[in-house]
PDB file of C-alpha atoms in Angstrom:
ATOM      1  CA  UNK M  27       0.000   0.000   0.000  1.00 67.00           C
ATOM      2  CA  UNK M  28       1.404   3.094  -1.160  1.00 75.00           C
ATOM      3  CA  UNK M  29       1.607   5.908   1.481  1.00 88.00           C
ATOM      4  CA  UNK M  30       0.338   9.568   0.747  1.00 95.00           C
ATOM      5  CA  UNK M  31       0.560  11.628   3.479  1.00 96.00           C
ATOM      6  CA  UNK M  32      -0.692  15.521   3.516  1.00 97.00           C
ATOM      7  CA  UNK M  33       0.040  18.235   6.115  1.00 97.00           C
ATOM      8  CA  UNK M  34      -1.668  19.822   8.233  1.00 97.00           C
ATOM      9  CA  UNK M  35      -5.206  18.016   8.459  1.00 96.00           C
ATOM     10  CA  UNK M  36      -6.755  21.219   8.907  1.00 96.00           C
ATOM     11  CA  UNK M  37      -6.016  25.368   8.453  1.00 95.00           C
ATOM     12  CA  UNK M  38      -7.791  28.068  10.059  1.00 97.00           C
ATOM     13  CA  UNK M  39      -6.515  30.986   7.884  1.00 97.00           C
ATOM     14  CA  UNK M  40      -7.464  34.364   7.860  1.00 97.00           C
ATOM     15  CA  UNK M  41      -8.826  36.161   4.809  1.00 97.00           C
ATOM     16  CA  UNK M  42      -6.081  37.906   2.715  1.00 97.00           C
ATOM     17  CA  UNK M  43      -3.816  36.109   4.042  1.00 97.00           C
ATOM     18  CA  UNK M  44      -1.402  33.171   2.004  1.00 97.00           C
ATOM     19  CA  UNK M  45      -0.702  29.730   3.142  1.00 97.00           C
ATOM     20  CA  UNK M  46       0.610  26.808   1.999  1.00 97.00           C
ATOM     21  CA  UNK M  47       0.509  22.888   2.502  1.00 95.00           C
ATOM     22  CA  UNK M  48       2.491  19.884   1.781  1.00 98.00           C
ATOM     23  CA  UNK M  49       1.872  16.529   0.553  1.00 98.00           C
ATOM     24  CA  UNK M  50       4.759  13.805   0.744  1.00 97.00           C
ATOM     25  CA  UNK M  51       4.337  10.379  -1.787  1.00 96.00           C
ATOM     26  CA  UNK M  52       7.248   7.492  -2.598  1.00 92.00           C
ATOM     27  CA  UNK M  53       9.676   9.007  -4.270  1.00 85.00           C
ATOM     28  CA  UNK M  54      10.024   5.963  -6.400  1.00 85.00           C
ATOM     29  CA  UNK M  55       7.759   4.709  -9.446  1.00 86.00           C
ATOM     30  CA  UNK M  56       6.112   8.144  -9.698  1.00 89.00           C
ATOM     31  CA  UNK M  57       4.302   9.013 -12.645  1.00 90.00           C
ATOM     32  CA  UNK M  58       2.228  12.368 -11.679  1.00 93.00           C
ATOM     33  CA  UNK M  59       1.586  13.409  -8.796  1.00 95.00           C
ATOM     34  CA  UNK M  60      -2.180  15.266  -8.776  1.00 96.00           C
ATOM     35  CA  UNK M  61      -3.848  18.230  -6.365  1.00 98.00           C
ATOM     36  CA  UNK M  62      -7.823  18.246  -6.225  1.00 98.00           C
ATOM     37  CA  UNK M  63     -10.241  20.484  -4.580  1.00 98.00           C
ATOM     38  CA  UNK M  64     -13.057  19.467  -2.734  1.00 97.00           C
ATOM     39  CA  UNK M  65     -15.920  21.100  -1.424  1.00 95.00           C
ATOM     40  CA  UNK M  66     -18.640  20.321   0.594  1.00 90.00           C
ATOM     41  CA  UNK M  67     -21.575  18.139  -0.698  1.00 89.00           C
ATOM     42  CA  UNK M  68     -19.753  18.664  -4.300  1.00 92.00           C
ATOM     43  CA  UNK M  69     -17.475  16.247  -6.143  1.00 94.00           C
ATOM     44  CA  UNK M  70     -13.452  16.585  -5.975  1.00 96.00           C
ATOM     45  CA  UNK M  71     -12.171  18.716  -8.978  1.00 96.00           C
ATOM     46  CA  UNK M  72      -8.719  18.768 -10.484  1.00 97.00           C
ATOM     47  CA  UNK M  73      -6.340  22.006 -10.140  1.00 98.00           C
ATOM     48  CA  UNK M  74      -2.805  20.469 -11.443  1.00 97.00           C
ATOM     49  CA  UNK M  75      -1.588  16.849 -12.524  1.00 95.00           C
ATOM     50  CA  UNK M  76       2.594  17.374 -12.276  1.00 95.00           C
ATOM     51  CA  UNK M  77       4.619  14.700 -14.172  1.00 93.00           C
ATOM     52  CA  UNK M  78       8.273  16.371 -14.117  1.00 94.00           C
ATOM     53  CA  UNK M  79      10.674  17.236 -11.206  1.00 95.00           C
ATOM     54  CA  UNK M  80      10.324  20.693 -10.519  1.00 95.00           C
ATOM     55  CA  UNK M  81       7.165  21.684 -12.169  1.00 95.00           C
ATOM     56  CA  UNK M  82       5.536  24.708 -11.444  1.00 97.00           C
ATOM     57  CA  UNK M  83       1.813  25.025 -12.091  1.00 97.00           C
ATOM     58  CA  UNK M  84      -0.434  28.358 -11.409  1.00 98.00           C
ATOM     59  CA  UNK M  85      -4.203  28.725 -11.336  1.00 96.00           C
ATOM     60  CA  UNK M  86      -5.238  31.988 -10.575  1.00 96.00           C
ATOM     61  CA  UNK M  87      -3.916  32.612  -6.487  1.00 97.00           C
ATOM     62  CA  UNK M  88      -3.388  28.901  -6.639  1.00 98.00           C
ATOM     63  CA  UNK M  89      -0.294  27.277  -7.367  1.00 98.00           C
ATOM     64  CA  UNK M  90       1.893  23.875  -6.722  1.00 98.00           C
ATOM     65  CA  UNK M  91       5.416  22.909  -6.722  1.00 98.00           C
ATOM     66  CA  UNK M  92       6.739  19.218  -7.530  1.00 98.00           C
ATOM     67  CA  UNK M  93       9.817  17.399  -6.162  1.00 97.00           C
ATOM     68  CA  UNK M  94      10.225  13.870  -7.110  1.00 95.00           C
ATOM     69  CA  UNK M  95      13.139  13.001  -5.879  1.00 95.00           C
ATOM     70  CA  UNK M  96      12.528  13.855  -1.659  1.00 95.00           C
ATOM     71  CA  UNK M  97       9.173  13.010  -2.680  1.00 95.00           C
ATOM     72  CA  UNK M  98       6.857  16.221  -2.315  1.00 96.00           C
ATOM     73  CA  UNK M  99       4.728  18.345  -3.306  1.00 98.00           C
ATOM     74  CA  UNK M 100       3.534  21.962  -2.446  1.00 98.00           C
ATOM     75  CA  UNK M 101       0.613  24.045  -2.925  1.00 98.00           C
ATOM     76  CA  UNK M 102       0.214  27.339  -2.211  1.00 98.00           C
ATOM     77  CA  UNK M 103      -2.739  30.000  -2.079  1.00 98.00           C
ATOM     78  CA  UNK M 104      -2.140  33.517  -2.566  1.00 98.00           C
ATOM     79  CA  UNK M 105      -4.680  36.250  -0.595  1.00 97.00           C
ATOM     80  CA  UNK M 106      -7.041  33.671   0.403  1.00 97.00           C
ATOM     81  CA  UNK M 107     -10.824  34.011   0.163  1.00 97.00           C
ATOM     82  CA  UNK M 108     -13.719  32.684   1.708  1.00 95.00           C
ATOM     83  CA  UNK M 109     -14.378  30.521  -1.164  1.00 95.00           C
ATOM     84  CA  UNK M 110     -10.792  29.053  -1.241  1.00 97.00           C
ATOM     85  CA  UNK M 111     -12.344  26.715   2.242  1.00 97.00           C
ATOM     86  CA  UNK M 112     -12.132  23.321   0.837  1.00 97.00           C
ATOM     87  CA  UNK M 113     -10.659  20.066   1.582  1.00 97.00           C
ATOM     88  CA  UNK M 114      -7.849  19.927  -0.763  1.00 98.00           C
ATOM     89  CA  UNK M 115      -6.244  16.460  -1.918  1.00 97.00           C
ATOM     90  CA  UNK M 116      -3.741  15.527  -3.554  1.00 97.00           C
ATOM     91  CA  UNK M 117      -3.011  12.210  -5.368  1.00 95.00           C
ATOM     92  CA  UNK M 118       0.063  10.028  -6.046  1.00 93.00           C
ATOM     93  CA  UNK M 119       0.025   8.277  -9.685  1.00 91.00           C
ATOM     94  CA  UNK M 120       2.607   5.446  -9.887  1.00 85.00           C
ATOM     95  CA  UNK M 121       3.823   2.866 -12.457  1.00 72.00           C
ATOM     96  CA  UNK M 122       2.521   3.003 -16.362  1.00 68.00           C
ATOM     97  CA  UNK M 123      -0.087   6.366 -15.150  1.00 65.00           C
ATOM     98  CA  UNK M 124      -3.492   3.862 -16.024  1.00 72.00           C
ATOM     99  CA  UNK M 125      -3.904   2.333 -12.043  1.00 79.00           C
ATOM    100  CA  UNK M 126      -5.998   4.438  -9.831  1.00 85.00           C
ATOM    101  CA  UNK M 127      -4.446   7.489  -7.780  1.00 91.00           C
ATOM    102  CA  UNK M 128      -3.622   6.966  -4.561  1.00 93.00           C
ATOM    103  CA  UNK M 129      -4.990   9.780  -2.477  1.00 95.00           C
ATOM    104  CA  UNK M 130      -3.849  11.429   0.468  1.00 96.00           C
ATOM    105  CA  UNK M 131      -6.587  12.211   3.411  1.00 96.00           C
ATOM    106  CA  UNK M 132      -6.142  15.800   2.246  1.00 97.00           C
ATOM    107  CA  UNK M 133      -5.852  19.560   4.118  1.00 97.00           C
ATOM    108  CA  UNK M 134      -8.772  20.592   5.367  1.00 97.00           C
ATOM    109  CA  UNK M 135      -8.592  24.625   4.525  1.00 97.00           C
ATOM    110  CA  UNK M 136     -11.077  26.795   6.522  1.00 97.00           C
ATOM    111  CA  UNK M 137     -11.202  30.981   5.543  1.00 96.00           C
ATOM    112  CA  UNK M 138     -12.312  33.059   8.074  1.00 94.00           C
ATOM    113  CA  UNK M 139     -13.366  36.395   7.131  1.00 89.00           C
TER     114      UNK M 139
ATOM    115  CA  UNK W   6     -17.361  19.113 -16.752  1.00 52.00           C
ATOM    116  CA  UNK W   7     -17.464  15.497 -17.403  1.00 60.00           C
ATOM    117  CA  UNK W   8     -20.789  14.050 -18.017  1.00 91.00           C
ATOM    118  CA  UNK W   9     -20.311  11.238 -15.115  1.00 96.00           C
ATOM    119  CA  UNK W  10     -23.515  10.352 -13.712  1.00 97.00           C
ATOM    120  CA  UNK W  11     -24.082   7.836 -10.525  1.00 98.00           C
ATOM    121  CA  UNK W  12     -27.261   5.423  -9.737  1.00 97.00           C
ATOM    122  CA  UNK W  13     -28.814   5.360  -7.245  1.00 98.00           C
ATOM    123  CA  UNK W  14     -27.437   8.747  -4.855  1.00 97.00           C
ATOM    124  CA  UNK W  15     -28.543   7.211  -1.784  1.00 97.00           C
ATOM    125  CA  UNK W  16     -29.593   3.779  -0.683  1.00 98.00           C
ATOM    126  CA  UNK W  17     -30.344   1.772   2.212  1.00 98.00           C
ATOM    127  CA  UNK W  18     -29.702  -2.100   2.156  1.00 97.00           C
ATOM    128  CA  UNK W  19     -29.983  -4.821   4.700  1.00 97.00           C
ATOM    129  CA  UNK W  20     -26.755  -7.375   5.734  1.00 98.00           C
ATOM    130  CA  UNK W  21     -26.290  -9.793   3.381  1.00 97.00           C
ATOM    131  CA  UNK W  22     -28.178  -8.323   0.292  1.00 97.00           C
ATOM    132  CA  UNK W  23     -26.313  -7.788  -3.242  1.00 96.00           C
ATOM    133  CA  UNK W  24     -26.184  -4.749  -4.257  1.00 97.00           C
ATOM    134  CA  UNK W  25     -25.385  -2.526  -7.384  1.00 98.00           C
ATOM    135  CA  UNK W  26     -24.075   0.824  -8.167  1.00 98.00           C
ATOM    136  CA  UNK W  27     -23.788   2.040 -11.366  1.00 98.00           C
ATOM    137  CA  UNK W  28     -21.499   4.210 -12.634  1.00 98.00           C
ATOM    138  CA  UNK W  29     -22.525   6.117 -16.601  1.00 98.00           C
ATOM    139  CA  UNK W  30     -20.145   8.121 -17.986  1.00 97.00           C
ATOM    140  CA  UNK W  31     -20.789  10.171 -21.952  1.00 96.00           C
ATOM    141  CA  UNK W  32     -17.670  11.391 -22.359  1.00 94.00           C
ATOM    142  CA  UNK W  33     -16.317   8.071 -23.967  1.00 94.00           C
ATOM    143  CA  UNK W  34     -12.932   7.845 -21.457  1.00 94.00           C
ATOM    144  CA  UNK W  35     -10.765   4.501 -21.099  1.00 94.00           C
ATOM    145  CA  UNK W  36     -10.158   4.593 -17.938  1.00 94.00           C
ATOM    146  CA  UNK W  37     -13.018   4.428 -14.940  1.00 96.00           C
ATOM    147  CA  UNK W  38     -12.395   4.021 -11.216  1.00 96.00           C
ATOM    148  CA  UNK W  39     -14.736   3.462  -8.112  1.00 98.00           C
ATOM    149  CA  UNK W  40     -13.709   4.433  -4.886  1.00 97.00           C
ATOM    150  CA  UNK W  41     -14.785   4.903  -1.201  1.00 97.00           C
ATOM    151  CA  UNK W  42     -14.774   7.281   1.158  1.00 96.00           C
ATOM    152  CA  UNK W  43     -14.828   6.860   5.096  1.00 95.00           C
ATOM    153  CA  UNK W  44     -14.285   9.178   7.570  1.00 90.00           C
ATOM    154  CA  UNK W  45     -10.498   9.377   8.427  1.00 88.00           C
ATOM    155  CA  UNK W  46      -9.029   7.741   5.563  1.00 89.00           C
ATOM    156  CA  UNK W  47      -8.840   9.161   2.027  1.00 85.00           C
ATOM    157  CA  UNK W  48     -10.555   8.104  -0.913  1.00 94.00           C
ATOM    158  CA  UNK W  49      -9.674   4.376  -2.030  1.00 96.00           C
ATOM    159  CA  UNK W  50      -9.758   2.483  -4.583  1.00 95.00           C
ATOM    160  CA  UNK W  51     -11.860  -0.624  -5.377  1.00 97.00           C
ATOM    161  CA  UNK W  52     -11.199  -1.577  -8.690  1.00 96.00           C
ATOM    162  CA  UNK W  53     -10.785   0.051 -12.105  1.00 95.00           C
ATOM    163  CA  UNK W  54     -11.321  -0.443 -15.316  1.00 95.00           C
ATOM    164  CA  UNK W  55      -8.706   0.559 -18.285  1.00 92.00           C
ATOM    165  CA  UNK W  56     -11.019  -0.710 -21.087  1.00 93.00           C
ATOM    166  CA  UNK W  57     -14.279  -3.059 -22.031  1.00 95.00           C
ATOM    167  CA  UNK W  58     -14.047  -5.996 -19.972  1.00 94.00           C
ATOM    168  CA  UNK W  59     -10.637  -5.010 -18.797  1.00 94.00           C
ATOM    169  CA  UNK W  60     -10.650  -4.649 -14.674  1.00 95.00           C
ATOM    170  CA  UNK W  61      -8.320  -5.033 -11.736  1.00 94.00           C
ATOM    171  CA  UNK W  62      -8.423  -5.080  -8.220  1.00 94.00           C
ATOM    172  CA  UNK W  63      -7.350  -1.864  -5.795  1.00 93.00           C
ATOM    173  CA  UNK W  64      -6.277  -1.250  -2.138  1.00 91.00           C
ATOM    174  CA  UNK W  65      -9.842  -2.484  -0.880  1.00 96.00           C
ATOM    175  CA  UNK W  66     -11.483  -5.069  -3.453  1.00 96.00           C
ATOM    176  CA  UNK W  67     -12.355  -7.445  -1.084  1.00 96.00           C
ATOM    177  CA  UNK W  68     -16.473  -8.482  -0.730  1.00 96.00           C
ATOM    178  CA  UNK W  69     -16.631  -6.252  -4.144  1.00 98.00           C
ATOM    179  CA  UNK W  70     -16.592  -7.026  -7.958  1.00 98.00           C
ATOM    180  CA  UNK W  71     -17.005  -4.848 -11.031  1.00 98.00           C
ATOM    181  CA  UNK W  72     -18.267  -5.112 -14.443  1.00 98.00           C
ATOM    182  CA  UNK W  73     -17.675  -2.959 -17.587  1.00 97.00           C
ATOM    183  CA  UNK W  74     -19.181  -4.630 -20.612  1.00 97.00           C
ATOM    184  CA  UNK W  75     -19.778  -0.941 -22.279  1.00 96.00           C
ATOM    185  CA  UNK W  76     -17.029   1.832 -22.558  1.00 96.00           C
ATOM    186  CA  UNK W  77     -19.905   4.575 -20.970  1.00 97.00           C
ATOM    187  CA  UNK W  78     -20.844   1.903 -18.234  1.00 98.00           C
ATOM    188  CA  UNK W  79     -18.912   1.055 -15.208  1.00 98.00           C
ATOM    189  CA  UNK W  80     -21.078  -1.595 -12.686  1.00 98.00           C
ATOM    190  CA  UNK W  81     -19.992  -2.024  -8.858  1.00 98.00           C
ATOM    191  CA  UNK W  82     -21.619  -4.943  -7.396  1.00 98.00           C
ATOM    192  CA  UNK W  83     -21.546  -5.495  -3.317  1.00 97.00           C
ATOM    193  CA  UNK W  84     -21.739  -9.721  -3.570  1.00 93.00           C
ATOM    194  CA  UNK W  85     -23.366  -9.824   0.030  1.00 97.00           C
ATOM    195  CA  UNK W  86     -23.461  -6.039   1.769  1.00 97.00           C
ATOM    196  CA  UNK W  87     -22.043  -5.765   5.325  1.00 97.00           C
ATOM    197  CA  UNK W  88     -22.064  -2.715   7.560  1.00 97.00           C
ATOM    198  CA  UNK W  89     -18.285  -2.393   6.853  1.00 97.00           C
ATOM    199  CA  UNK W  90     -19.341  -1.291   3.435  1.00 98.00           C
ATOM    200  CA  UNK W  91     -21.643   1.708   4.383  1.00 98.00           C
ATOM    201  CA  UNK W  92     -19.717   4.448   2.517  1.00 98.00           C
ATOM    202  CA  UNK W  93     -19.901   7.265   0.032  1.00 97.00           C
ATOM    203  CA  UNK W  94     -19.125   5.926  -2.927  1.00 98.00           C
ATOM    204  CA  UNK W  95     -17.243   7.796  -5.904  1.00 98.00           C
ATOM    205  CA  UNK W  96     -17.067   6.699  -9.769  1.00 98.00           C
ATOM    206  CA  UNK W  97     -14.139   8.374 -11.445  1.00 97.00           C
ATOM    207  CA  UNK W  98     -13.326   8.635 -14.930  1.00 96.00           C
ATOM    208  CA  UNK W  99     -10.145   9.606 -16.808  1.00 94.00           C
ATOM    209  CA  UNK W 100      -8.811   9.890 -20.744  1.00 91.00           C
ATOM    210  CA  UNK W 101      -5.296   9.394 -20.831  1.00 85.00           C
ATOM    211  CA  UNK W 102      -3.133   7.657 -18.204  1.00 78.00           C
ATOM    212  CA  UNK W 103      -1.553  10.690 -17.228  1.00 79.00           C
ATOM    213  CA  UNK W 104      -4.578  13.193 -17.505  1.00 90.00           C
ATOM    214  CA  UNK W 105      -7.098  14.394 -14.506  1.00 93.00           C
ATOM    215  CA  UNK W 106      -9.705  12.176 -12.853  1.00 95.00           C
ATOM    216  CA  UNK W 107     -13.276  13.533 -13.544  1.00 96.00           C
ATOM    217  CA  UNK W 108     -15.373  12.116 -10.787  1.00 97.00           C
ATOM    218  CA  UNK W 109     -19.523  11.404 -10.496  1.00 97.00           C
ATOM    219  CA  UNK W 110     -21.496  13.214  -7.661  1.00 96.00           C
ATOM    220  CA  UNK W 111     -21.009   9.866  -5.504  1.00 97.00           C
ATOM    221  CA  UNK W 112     -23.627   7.337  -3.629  1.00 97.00           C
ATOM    222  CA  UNK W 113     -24.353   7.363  -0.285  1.00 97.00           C
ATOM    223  CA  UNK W 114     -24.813   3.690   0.780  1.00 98.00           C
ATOM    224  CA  UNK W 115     -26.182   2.746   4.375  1.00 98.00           C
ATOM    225  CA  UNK W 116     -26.670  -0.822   4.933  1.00 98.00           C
ATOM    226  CA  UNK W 117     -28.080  -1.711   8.260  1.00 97.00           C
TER     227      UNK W 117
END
């Protein structure tokens, strides 16, 4: 079983402020490593699949850093705003990229105004 | 977004029925997943599917089997439901191997 671990569980940050969380995967047989957002009572939505060491991807306030070789990954929002509280998840991809992700049990980000 | 569409949204089952979620999906991808989710663990995997009649067994298969005779349909059978298996459960889609999951609006399964 492939472990995917993500840090902090949860985030009480206040609005306009930044923050940033961490999620830590094998560092061996990666393929992508994924970040999701999830609200409540909706369905988990992609914001970056990262294949190479050292990607950079930016959406909006919202962006994610990749390190495959110490085996983590970053992702970072900019000003935050009330709608930013989600759980956010991110998801390990090993061997040929078809098998399911493995998911971490995700950040649990809270915005208070 | 991803026309992924789940059957039923909620149902309530007793011990030791079978049981069957289905999982339709219209945007003709290869790949289709069902997972669960549980408080305090993350979402897991079941089994997938990487193509017609193609399937394969996840972290948590056990007391579960899957059927995908159609490329838009994606069946997840419960052979004899325990309470261990009430769960929300999640369909998942994807194109490519190394493109995003699209996932359904999930089923909330009690079974008492």
């Amino acid at each position: 079983i492939l472990n995917v671990e993500q840090s902090p569980q949860s985030l009480h940050v206040q609005e306009g402020d930044s923050t940033n969380f961490t999620c830590s995967f094998p560092s061996s047989n990666f393929y992508a490593l994924h970040w999701y957002r999830w609200e409540t009572a909706k369905s988990p939505e992609a914001l970056f699949v990262m294949t190479l060491n050292g990607d950079e991807k930016k959406k909006g306030r919202i962006s994610a850093t990749l390190n495959t070789k110490e085996g983590y990954s970053y992702l970072y929002i900019k000003g935050s705003q009330p709608e930013d509280s989600a759980t956010y998840l991110c998801a390990f991809n090993s061997g040929g990229g078809a098998d399911g992700l493995t998911f971490g049990k995700g950040t649990h980000l809270i915005i208070q105004p | 977004d991803a026309g992924i569409t789940q059957s039923p949204r909620h149902k309530v089952t007793e011990t030791g029925t079978p049981v069957t979620l289905r999982c339709h999906q219209t945007e003709n991808h290869r790949y289709m997943y069902w997972y669960r989710q549980d408080p305090g663990h993350g979402l897991r995997l079941i089994h997938y599917s990487y193509g017609v009649k193609d399937t394969d067994k996840g972290e948590v298969s056990d007391g579960y089997s899957v059927s995908r005779s159609k490329t838009e349909d994606f069946l997840l059978t419960l052979e004899s439901a325990t309470s261990s298996q009430t769960s929300v459960y999640f369909c998942a889609t994807r194109d490519r191997a190394n493109t995003e999951a699209f996932f359904g609006q999930g089923t909330r399964l009690t079974v008492v």
